[in-house]
Short mmCIF file of C-alpha atoms and ligand atoms in Angstrom, two decimals:
data_model
loop_
_atom_site.label_atom_id
_atom_site.label_comp_id
_atom_site.label_asym_id
_atom_site.label_seq_id
_atom_site.Cartn_x
_atom_site.Cartn_y
_atom_site.Cartn_z
CA MET B 1 -23.33 32.67 11.55
CA ALA B 2 -23.49 29.18 13.17
CA LYS B 3 -21.87 29.06 16.54
CA VAL B 4 -18.88 26.71 16.78
CA ALA B 5 -18.85 24.63 19.91
CA ALA B 6 -15.83 25.10 22.21
CA VAL B 7 -15.06 21.40 22.03
CA GLN B 8 -15.34 19.49 18.79
CA HIS B 9 -15.56 15.71 18.64
CA VAL B 10 -13.38 14.43 15.80
CA CYS B 11 -13.40 10.92 14.34
CA SER B 12 -9.98 9.39 14.57
CA GLU B 13 -10.62 7.30 11.39
CA CYS B 14 -12.03 9.70 8.93
CA GLY B 15 -11.65 13.19 10.51
CA THR B 16 -15.34 14.09 10.53
CA SER B 17 -16.06 16.55 13.31
CA THR B 18 -19.30 17.05 15.21
CA GLY B 19 -20.39 19.44 17.89
CA ARG B 20 -21.35 16.72 20.36
CA TRP B 21 -20.21 13.22 21.14
CA LEU B 22 -21.77 10.43 19.21
CA GLY B 23 -21.32 6.66 19.63
CA ARG B 24 -21.06 6.16 15.90
CA CYS B 25 -19.27 8.44 13.46
CA PRO B 26 -21.73 9.97 10.97
CA GLY B 27 -18.89 10.13 8.38
CA CYS B 28 -17.51 6.57 8.22
CA GLY B 29 -19.89 4.65 10.42
CA GLU B 30 -17.17 3.42 12.84
CA PHE B 31 -18.18 2.97 16.47
CA GLY B 32 -16.38 4.67 19.38
CA THR B 33 -13.93 6.64 17.26
CA LEU B 34 -15.05 10.20 18.18
CA VAL B 35 -12.61 11.97 20.53
CA ALA B 36 -12.97 15.42 22.08
CA GLU B 37 -10.59 18.04 20.77
CA ALA B 38 -10.46 21.78 21.48
CA ALA B 39 -11.99 23.67 18.57
CA PRO B 40 -9.57 26.00 16.76
CA SER B 41 -9.99 29.57 17.98
CA ARG B 42 -11.28 31.85 15.28
CA GLY B 43 -10.47 35.53 15.85
CA GLN B 44 -12.80 38.08 14.29
CA ARG B 45 -11.23 38.95 10.99
CA ARG B 46 -11.35 42.48 9.80
CA PRO B 47 -12.22 42.76 6.09
CA ALA B 48 -9.05 43.37 4.05
CA GLN B 49 -8.36 46.86 2.94
CA ALA B 50 -7.73 47.57 -0.74
CA GLY B 51 -4.11 47.02 -1.65
CA GLU B 52 -3.41 44.85 1.47
CA LEU B 53 -3.69 41.47 -0.25
CA ALA B 54 -1.08 40.57 -2.81
CA VAL B 55 -3.41 39.41 -5.58
CA ARG B 56 -1.63 38.06 -8.54
CA PRO B 57 -3.16 37.74 -12.08
CA PRO B 58 -3.67 34.15 -13.27
CA LEU B 59 -1.34 32.82 -15.83
CA ARG B 60 -1.96 30.94 -19.01
CA LEU B 61 -0.48 27.40 -18.80
CA VAL B 62 1.65 28.11 -21.86
CA ASP B 63 3.42 30.89 -20.03
CA VAL B 64 4.23 28.78 -16.96
CA VAL B 65 7.91 27.86 -16.85
CA ALA B 66 8.30 24.38 -15.46
CA GLU B 67 11.59 22.47 -15.38
CA GLU B 68 11.11 18.77 -15.03
CA SER B 69 13.56 18.08 -12.22
CA GLU B 70 15.55 14.93 -12.30
CA ARG B 71 14.35 12.18 -10.02
CA LEU B 72 16.63 11.03 -7.22
CA SER B 73 17.53 7.43 -7.01
CA THR B 74 16.88 6.07 -3.54
CA GLY B 75 19.49 3.39 -3.96
CA VAL B 76 16.76 0.74 -3.51
CA PRO B 77 15.70 -0.30 -7.04
CA GLU B 78 12.34 -1.74 -5.84
CA LEU B 79 11.51 1.48 -4.05
CA ASP B 80 12.46 3.53 -7.13
CA ARG B 81 10.15 1.34 -9.28
CA VAL B 82 7.20 1.82 -6.89
CA LEU B 83 7.78 5.60 -6.84
CA GLY B 84 7.62 5.60 -10.67
CA GLY B 85 11.37 5.78 -11.41
CA GLY B 86 12.85 7.48 -8.41
CA LEU B 87 11.99 10.09 -5.86
CA VAL B 88 10.72 13.42 -7.20
CA PRO B 89 12.55 16.35 -5.49
CA ALA B 90 10.48 18.37 -3.02
CA SER B 91 7.70 15.74 -2.91
CA LEU B 92 6.00 14.38 0.11
CA VAL B 93 5.58 10.65 0.34
CA LEU B 94 3.57 8.77 2.99
CA VAL B 95 4.78 5.28 3.82
CA GLY B 96 2.14 3.27 5.67
CA GLY B 97 2.38 -0.18 7.16
CA GLU B 98 1.63 -2.28 10.17
CA PRO B 99 3.92 -2.25 13.17
CA GLY B 100 7.06 -4.13 12.64
CA VAL B 101 6.65 -4.63 8.93
CA GLY B 102 9.92 -2.87 8.20
CA LYS B 103 9.19 0.76 7.41
CA SER B 104 12.07 2.15 9.43
CA THR B 105 14.44 -0.43 8.00
CA LEU B 106 13.53 0.32 4.34
CA LEU B 107 13.73 4.07 4.76
CA LEU B 108 17.01 3.93 6.67
CA SER B 109 18.71 1.82 3.97
CA ALA B 110 17.34 4.22 1.28
CA LEU B 111 18.63 7.19 3.27
CA GLY B 112 21.99 5.53 3.66
CA ALA B 113 22.35 5.25 -0.08
CA ILE B 114 21.04 8.82 -0.75
CA ALA B 115 23.36 10.31 1.88
CA ARG B 116 26.42 9.14 -0.04
CA GLU B 117 25.78 11.81 -2.63
CA ARG B 118 23.38 14.26 -1.02
CA ARG B 119 22.28 15.26 2.46
CA GLY B 120 19.86 12.85 4.06
CA LEU B 121 18.29 13.62 7.44
CA LEU B 122 16.36 11.20 9.61
CA ILE B 123 14.08 12.72 12.28
CA THR B 124 13.16 10.07 14.73
CA GLY B 125 10.38 10.49 17.17
CA GLU B 126 9.86 6.88 17.97
CA GLU B 127 13.24 5.43 18.58
CA SER B 128 16.28 6.85 20.32
CA VAL B 129 19.38 7.83 18.39
CA ALA B 130 21.12 4.79 19.88
CA GLN B 131 18.43 2.47 18.68
CA VAL B 132 18.73 3.79 15.18
CA LYS B 133 22.52 3.47 15.40
CA LEU B 134 22.12 -0.23 16.21
CA ARG B 135 19.90 -0.76 13.22
CA ALA B 136 22.26 1.20 10.98
CA ALA B 137 25.17 -1.05 12.18
CA ARG B 138 23.12 -4.08 11.18
CA LEU B 139 22.26 -2.67 7.77
CA GLY B 140 25.60 -1.16 7.03
CA GLY B 141 26.33 1.76 4.68
CA CYS B 142 24.45 4.41 6.68
CA ASP B 143 27.46 6.33 7.99
CA ASP B 144 26.64 9.63 6.27
CA VAL B 145 22.96 9.78 7.42
CA GLU B 146 22.31 12.71 9.71
CA ILE B 147 19.91 12.09 12.57
CA LEU B 148 17.87 14.18 14.95
CA ALA B 149 15.59 12.94 17.72
CA GLU B 150 12.73 15.42 17.85
CA THR B 151 8.95 15.37 18.07
CA GLU B 152 8.05 19.11 18.23
CA LEU B 153 6.65 20.15 14.88
CA ASP B 154 7.97 23.70 15.02
CA VAL B 155 11.48 22.53 15.65
CA VAL B 156 11.27 19.89 12.90
CA CYS B 157 10.03 22.43 10.35
CA GLU B 158 12.63 24.98 11.46
CA THR B 159 15.41 22.40 11.13
CA LEU B 160 14.32 21.35 7.63
CA GLU B 161 14.19 24.96 6.50
CA ARG B 162 17.62 25.75 7.92
CA GLU B 163 19.42 22.56 6.97
CA ARG B 164 17.64 21.92 3.63
CA PRO B 165 18.64 18.27 3.21
CA ALA B 166 17.76 16.76 -0.19
CA VAL B 167 15.76 14.03 1.52
CA ALA B 168 14.21 13.79 4.96
CA VAL B 169 12.53 10.89 6.69
CA ILE B 170 10.07 11.62 9.52
CA ASP B 171 9.60 8.47 11.62
CA SER B 172 6.76 8.76 12.35
CA VAL B 173 4.19 11.50 11.66
CA GLN B 174 2.03 10.32 14.52
CA THR B 175 4.65 11.28 17.09
CA LEU B 176 4.90 14.93 15.94
CA TRP B 177 3.01 17.45 17.97
CA SER B 178 2.44 21.20 17.81
CA GLN B 179 1.92 23.28 20.93
CA GLU B 180 -0.68 25.42 19.15
CA ILE B 181 -3.04 22.43 18.92
CA GLY B 182 -4.43 21.38 22.24
CA SER B 183 -4.76 17.63 21.55
CA ALA B 184 -2.54 14.69 22.10
CA PRO B 185 0.13 13.57 19.59
CA GLY B 186 -1.33 11.18 17.03
CA SER B 187 -4.77 12.75 17.12
CA VAL B 188 -6.41 13.76 13.93
CA SER B 189 -5.80 17.47 14.18
CA GLN B 190 -2.12 17.04 15.21
CA VAL B 191 -1.39 14.67 12.33
CA ARG B 192 -3.26 16.87 9.89
CA GLU B 193 -1.46 19.96 11.04
CA ALA B 194 1.90 18.17 10.87
CA ALA B 195 1.34 16.93 7.36
CA ALA B 196 0.12 20.29 6.12
CA ARG B 197 3.10 22.11 7.61
CA LEU B 198 5.60 19.53 6.33
CA LEU B 199 4.03 19.76 2.89
CA ARG B 200 4.67 23.50 2.85
CA VAL B 201 8.23 23.03 4.03
CA ALA B 202 8.82 20.29 1.48
CA LYS B 203 7.76 22.52 -1.37
CA GLU B 204 9.35 25.70 -0.22
CA ALA B 205 12.67 24.39 1.00
CA GLY B 206 12.90 21.68 -1.71
CA VAL B 207 13.16 18.75 0.73
CA ALA B 208 11.80 15.47 -0.51
CA THR B 209 10.12 14.09 2.57
CA PHE B 210 9.08 10.54 3.60
CA LEU B 211 6.48 10.41 6.29
CA VAL B 212 6.12 7.17 8.13
CA GLY B 213 2.54 6.46 9.12
CA HIS B 214 1.11 3.61 11.17
CA VAL B 215 -1.88 1.80 9.85
CA THR B 216 -4.90 0.48 11.65
CA LYS B 217 -6.02 -3.10 11.55
CA ASP B 218 -8.11 -2.61 8.43
CA GLY B 219 -5.11 -1.34 6.57
CA SER B 220 -5.85 2.38 6.25
CA VAL B 221 -3.29 4.94 7.47
CA ALA B 222 -4.26 5.51 11.13
CA GLY B 223 -6.33 8.54 11.94
CA PRO B 224 -6.53 10.83 9.08
CA ARG B 225 -7.68 9.78 5.76
CA VAL B 226 -7.13 13.40 4.99
CA LEU B 227 -3.38 12.72 4.99
CA GLU B 228 -3.74 10.63 1.86
CA HIS B 229 -5.18 13.66 -0.04
CA LEU B 230 -2.46 15.97 1.15
CA VAL B 231 0.68 13.98 0.11
CA ASP B 232 2.00 13.30 -3.36
CA CYS B 233 2.45 9.55 -2.96
CA VAL B 234 1.06 7.00 -0.66
CA LEU B 235 3.03 3.76 -0.38
CA GLN B 236 1.71 0.80 1.53
CA PHE B 237 4.06 -1.77 3.00
CA GLU B 238 2.33 -5.06 3.31
CA GLY B 239 3.00 -8.59 4.31
CA ASP B 240 2.94 -9.89 7.79
CA ARG B 241 5.87 -9.71 10.06
CA TYR B 242 5.97 -13.44 10.53
CA HIS B 243 6.80 -14.06 6.91
CA GLU B 244 10.01 -12.82 5.39
CA HIS B 245 8.46 -11.41 2.22
CA ARG B 246 7.13 -7.84 2.14
CA ILE B 247 5.31 -6.11 -0.63
CA LEU B 248 5.48 -2.39 -1.22
CA ARG B 249 2.84 -0.85 -3.43
CA ALA B 250 1.88 2.65 -4.54
CA VAL B 251 -1.70 3.41 -3.61
CA LYS B 252 -1.51 6.90 -4.88
CA ASN B 253 1.17 8.50 -7.02
CA ARG B 254 1.06 11.94 -8.54
CA PHE B 255 4.15 11.22 -10.59
CA GLY B 256 3.68 7.75 -11.87
CA SER B 257 1.55 4.65 -12.20
CA THR B 258 -0.27 3.44 -9.15
CA ASN B 259 -0.33 -0.19 -8.04
CA GLU B 260 3.31 -0.67 -8.96
CA LEU B 261 4.72 -3.35 -6.81
CA GLY B 262 8.07 -3.98 -5.11
CA VAL B 263 8.86 -7.22 -3.40
CA PHE B 264 11.40 -7.46 -0.55
CA GLU B 265 12.78 -10.23 1.59
CA MET B 266 13.45 -9.40 5.23
CA THR B 267 16.88 -10.68 6.28
CA GLY B 268 19.21 -10.03 9.17
CA ALA B 269 21.00 -7.46 7.00
CA GLY B 270 17.82 -5.58 6.13
CA LEU B 271 15.39 -5.72 3.29
CA ILE B 272 16.69 -7.21 0.07
CA GLY B 273 14.82 -6.51 -3.16
CA VAL B 274 13.42 -9.49 -5.07
CA PRO B 275 13.76 -8.57 -8.74
CA ASP B 276 11.94 -11.60 -10.04
CA PRO B 277 9.03 -12.38 -7.74
CA SER B 278 7.35 -14.70 -10.23
CA GLU B 279 10.10 -17.20 -9.62
CA LEU B 280 9.52 -16.95 -5.90
CA PHE B 281 5.69 -17.04 -5.71
CA GLY B 282 4.78 -18.88 -8.89
CA ARG B 283 6.30 -22.36 -8.25
CA THR B 284 4.00 -25.20 -7.21
CA HIS B 285 5.03 -28.75 -6.34
CA ALA B 286 4.18 -31.06 -9.23
CA GLY B 287 1.23 -33.29 -8.52
CA GLU B 288 -0.07 -31.33 -5.52
CA VAL B 289 -3.81 -31.28 -5.25
CA GLY B 290 -5.40 -27.88 -4.65
CA ALA B 291 -2.58 -25.69 -6.02
CA ALA B 292 -2.73 -23.67 -9.22
CA VAL B 293 -0.68 -20.84 -10.69
CA THR B 294 -2.26 -17.67 -11.99
CA CYS B 295 -0.75 -14.61 -13.59
CA ALA B 296 -2.03 -11.42 -11.96
CA LEU B 297 -1.31 -7.95 -13.08
CA GLU B 298 0.01 -5.65 -10.41
CA GLY B 299 0.02 -2.19 -11.98
CA THR B 300 2.13 -2.70 -15.06
CA ARG B 301 3.81 -5.72 -13.63
CA PRO B 302 2.62 -9.29 -14.44
CA LEU B 303 3.26 -11.56 -11.54
CA LEU B 304 2.95 -15.34 -11.31
CA LEU B 305 1.27 -16.43 -8.07
CA GLU B 306 0.53 -19.78 -6.54
CA ILE B 307 -3.07 -20.09 -5.34
CA GLN B 308 -3.84 -22.80 -2.78
CA ALA B 309 -7.28 -24.11 -2.08
CA LEU B 310 -8.79 -26.49 0.46
CA VAL B 311 -12.28 -27.88 0.13
CA ALA B 312 -13.41 -29.60 3.32
CA PRO B 313 -16.84 -31.20 4.13
CA THR B 314 -18.72 -29.24 6.76
CA ASP B 315 -21.85 -29.58 8.84
CA LEU B 316 -22.41 -25.86 9.00
CA ALA B 317 -25.70 -24.62 7.53
CA MET B 318 -23.76 -21.81 5.90
CA PRO B 319 -20.46 -23.25 4.67
CA ARG B 320 -17.47 -20.93 5.02
CA ARG B 321 -15.71 -19.26 2.12
CA VAL B 322 -12.47 -17.92 3.53
CA GLY B 323 -9.91 -16.12 1.29
CA THR B 324 -6.54 -14.77 2.31
CA GLY B 325 -5.32 -12.30 -0.27
CA VAL B 326 -8.49 -12.48 -2.36
CA ASP B 327 -11.66 -10.44 -2.19
CA PRO B 328 -14.34 -12.36 -0.29
CA LYS B 329 -17.12 -11.30 -2.62
CA ARG B 330 -15.17 -12.40 -5.61
CA LEU B 331 -14.45 -15.71 -3.90
CA ALA B 332 -18.13 -16.31 -3.14
CA MET B 333 -18.94 -15.56 -6.79
CA ILE B 334 -16.34 -17.92 -8.13
CA VAL B 335 -17.58 -20.75 -5.85
CA ALA B 336 -21.17 -20.09 -6.96
CA VAL B 337 -20.25 -20.17 -10.59
CA LEU B 338 -18.27 -23.37 -10.11
CA SER B 339 -21.25 -24.98 -8.42
CA ARG B 340 -23.74 -23.84 -11.08
CA HIS B 341 -21.81 -24.05 -14.29
CA ALA B 342 -19.01 -26.52 -13.72
CA GLY B 343 -20.97 -29.17 -11.85
CA LEU B 344 -18.92 -28.98 -8.64
CA ALA B 345 -20.98 -29.66 -5.54
CA LEU B 346 -19.59 -27.12 -3.07
CA GLY B 347 -22.79 -26.45 -1.14
CA GLY B 348 -21.82 -28.88 1.70
CA ALA B 349 -18.12 -27.87 1.95
CA ASP B 350 -16.01 -25.12 3.38
CA VAL B 351 -13.72 -23.49 0.86
CA PHE B 352 -10.41 -21.90 1.87
CA VAL B 353 -8.22 -20.01 -0.54
CA ASN B 354 -4.74 -18.60 0.06
CA VAL B 355 -2.46 -16.59 -2.17
CA ALA B 356 1.22 -17.36 -1.79
CA GLY B 357 3.60 -14.90 -0.13
CA GLY B 358 1.02 -12.70 1.44
CA VAL B 359 0.27 -11.00 -1.86
CA ARG B 360 -3.23 -9.50 -2.22
CA ILE B 361 -5.00 -9.91 -5.57
CA ASP B 362 -7.57 -7.27 -6.41
CA GLU B 363 -8.21 -7.77 -10.10
CA PRO B 364 -10.56 -10.15 -11.85
CA GLY B 365 -7.90 -11.60 -14.13
CA ALA B 366 -6.89 -14.08 -11.50
CA ASP B 367 -10.46 -15.63 -11.29
CA LEU B 368 -9.58 -18.64 -13.45
CA GLY B 369 -6.51 -19.47 -11.38
CA ILE B 370 -8.60 -19.33 -8.22
CA ALA B 371 -11.31 -21.55 -9.78
CA LEU B 372 -8.75 -24.04 -10.99
CA ALA B 373 -7.26 -24.39 -7.48
CA ILE B 374 -10.70 -24.88 -5.97
CA ALA B 375 -11.72 -27.36 -8.68
CA SER B 376 -8.49 -29.31 -8.14
CA ALA B 377 -9.13 -29.39 -4.36
CA ALA B 378 -12.75 -30.44 -4.79
CA LYS B 379 -12.03 -33.25 -7.24
CA GLY B 380 -8.81 -34.35 -5.67
CA VAL B 381 -7.05 -34.03 -8.98
CA PRO B 382 -3.87 -32.03 -9.49
CA VAL B 383 -3.50 -29.26 -12.05
CA ARG B 384 -1.46 -30.15 -15.13
CA GLU B 385 2.24 -29.54 -14.65
CA GLY B 386 3.47 -26.18 -15.83
CA ALA B 387 -0.07 -24.72 -16.30
CA VAL B 388 -0.78 -21.05 -15.68
CA ALA B 389 -4.41 -19.90 -15.76
CA PHE B 390 -5.77 -16.39 -16.01
CA GLY B 391 -9.04 -14.94 -17.16
CA GLU B 392 -12.14 -13.30 -15.80
CA ILE B 393 -15.07 -15.50 -14.96
CA GLY B 394 -18.55 -14.25 -15.77
CA LEU B 395 -21.75 -15.17 -13.93
CA THR B 396 -22.86 -17.23 -16.93
CA GLY B 397 -19.78 -19.44 -16.68
CA ARG B 398 -18.30 -17.79 -19.76
CA LEU B 399 -14.68 -16.57 -19.66
CA ARG B 400 -13.58 -13.14 -20.63
CA PRO B 401 -10.00 -12.50 -21.58
CA ALA B 402 -8.03 -10.80 -18.79
CA SER B 403 -6.80 -7.32 -19.49
CA GLN B 404 -3.38 -7.15 -21.11
CA SER B 405 -3.40 -10.86 -21.92
CA ASP B 406 -0.32 -10.47 -24.12
CA ARG B 407 1.86 -9.22 -21.30
CA ARG B 408 0.68 -11.94 -19.01
CA SER B 409 1.34 -14.61 -21.66
CA GLU B 410 4.77 -13.20 -22.17
CA GLU B 411 5.50 -13.48 -18.44
CA CYS B 412 4.32 -17.09 -18.57
CA ARG B 413 6.69 -17.82 -21.44
CA LYS B 414 9.52 -16.15 -19.61
CA PHE B 415 8.82 -18.33 -16.66
CA GLY B 416 8.90 -21.48 -18.86
CA SER B 417 5.21 -22.35 -18.46
CA ALA B 418 4.24 -25.32 -20.63
CA LEU B 419 0.50 -24.51 -20.79
CA VAL B 420 -1.10 -21.09 -20.73
CA LEU B 421 -4.84 -21.27 -20.11
CA GLY B 422 -6.78 -18.15 -20.63
CA PRO B 423 -7.22 -16.03 -23.71
CA GLN B 424 -8.10 -18.92 -26.03
CA LEU B 425 -10.73 -20.60 -23.82
CA ASP B 426 -14.39 -19.61 -23.80
CA THR B 427 -16.10 -21.46 -20.94
CA LEU B 428 -15.11 -22.25 -17.38
CA ARG B 429 -16.02 -25.92 -17.85
CA ARG B 430 -13.68 -26.26 -20.78
CA ALA B 431 -10.91 -24.39 -18.97
CA LEU B 432 -11.19 -26.82 -16.04
CA GLY B 433 -11.09 -29.73 -18.45
CA ALA B 434 -7.92 -28.41 -20.00
CA GLY B 435 -6.27 -27.49 -16.73
CA LEU B 436 -6.78 -30.54 -14.53
CA ALA B 437 -4.35 -33.39 -15.03
CA GLU B 438 -7.07 -36.07 -15.50
CA ASN B 439 -10.69 -35.25 -15.52
CA PRO B 440 -12.80 -38.11 -14.08
CA ALA B 441 -16.09 -36.29 -14.99
N1 ATP O 1 18.34 -9.14 13.40
C1 ATP O 1 17.31 -9.19 12.58
N2 ATP O 1 17.18 -10.21 11.66
C2 ATP O 1 16.19 -10.31 10.86
N3 ATP O 1 15.16 -9.50 10.89
C3 ATP O 1 15.11 -8.48 11.76
C4 ATP O 1 16.19 -8.34 12.68
N4 ATP O 1 15.87 -7.24 13.40
C5 ATP O 1 14.70 -6.83 12.96
N5 ATP O 1 14.22 -7.56 12.03
C6 ATP O 1 12.96 -7.40 11.29
O1 ATP O 1 12.68 -6.00 11.20
C7 ATP O 1 11.36 -5.76 11.66
C8 ATP O 1 11.24 -4.47 12.32
O2 ATP O 1 11.51 -3.49 11.37
P1 ATP O 1 11.27 -1.98 11.49
O3 ATP O 1 11.63 -1.52 12.86
O4 ATP O 1 11.86 -1.33 10.32
O5 ATP O 1 9.67 -1.98 11.39
P2 ATP O 1 8.72 -0.71 11.45
O6 ATP O 1 7.67 -0.97 10.42
O7 ATP O 1 9.49 0.55 11.43
O8 ATP O 1 8.09 -0.92 12.88
P3 ATP O 1 7.45 0.11 13.90
O9 ATP O 1 6.02 0.32 13.43
O10 ATP O 1 7.51 -0.57 15.20
O11 ATP O 1 8.28 1.35 13.86
C9 ATP O 1 11.06 -6.92 12.60
O12 ATP O 1 9.65 -7.26 12.58
C10 ATP O 1 11.83 -8.06 12.03
O13 ATP O 1 11.03 -8.71 11.04
MG1 MG O 2 9.74 2.10 12.86
#
């Protein structure tokens, strides 16, 4: 049997462990992420005697009795939508987001609404009870929420088992620590242990649990990627704290569609849901050069988004292509296709693209909208008023209809768009001709 080193070096990003310290993690390739942790002690196990293990025969699925339990409404319609129609009892949900984005605020208002009918418990490891009280006073309606300031994992699990609230919020999972594990709170093994124990408690005691998790600069939940595999749902809270709009999306959902989207506005009285985000993000100023509207599909939700572009002459040998909210590779491709197939000379210009409201687009259906904004900026000609463009751009300059074009067209109609560019057009050149207010070319 291979000998296990007394100290393991574990990557704080992906959880890979090695026997010796390395500058670069062999698992994820990050530099300087390996930290020393005491290896778990493995006692010599005696082989089990016959009759000692409770081995149960497997069941046929048809014989399994499963009651579909009713989902709990969180009292926050946008959160319910992202969860796929409410919170599933006894599920474990991880809510990730950058510091200050509003995780604690969102979950406290949800817990406030839940606690009016059921028991809702907030376990805070990050803030004092008094700090939470101040936030609750600002939000209002949180009087029935029960609260406990605790960071020791055993005590937290014991409390959940004894009190059995319908919903518990752990803020945050990185502050929990177990004495049995010799490493600091927030380390991979601590967080992994905390999540695994809480998962067991959630299922056995029937407590639907929200775990708050901090995310690293690249947007993944800090430390353990393993956490994402353990939990039932992973929700990402996005948007930067300097803007008032926040986006909540499901990255993983065992009980519903992923990539559902909820939009919130941060106000003094907490997070207010925005039921019609197209109205908010899809308006451009008439006659503005470099702005176009696209219809992107976020999960099952079509969303109108303003795309802004700036094309500026540059002396750089390698002009910059900078996108906020768009995939850089996709942007480079769109710029190349515009140069090659639409006659736009972008080789000597920097191209900047920005998606309104801090929304991130990761589907090719928005290509045409991005191309139209860049073409408008490059030619100095505004996009036709009321135009919405969507469609996938191919490398040959041909357009492919975006997926679920009917739903997108319907959203455009609902929004009162005068000109829908997309499904009926075949080439990028023709689409630009139809989309720009006057085409000098
Ligand atoms: N009085 C206020 N008026 C408006 N917005 C406020 C007010 N107080 C706080 N906020 C907003 O709430 C945000 C902090 O929210 P919250 O504490 O829920 O974030 P968090 O994601 O839990 O942060 P952390 O990672 O630090 O726990 C602030 O960044 C700010 O935008
Ligand atoms: Mg917080």
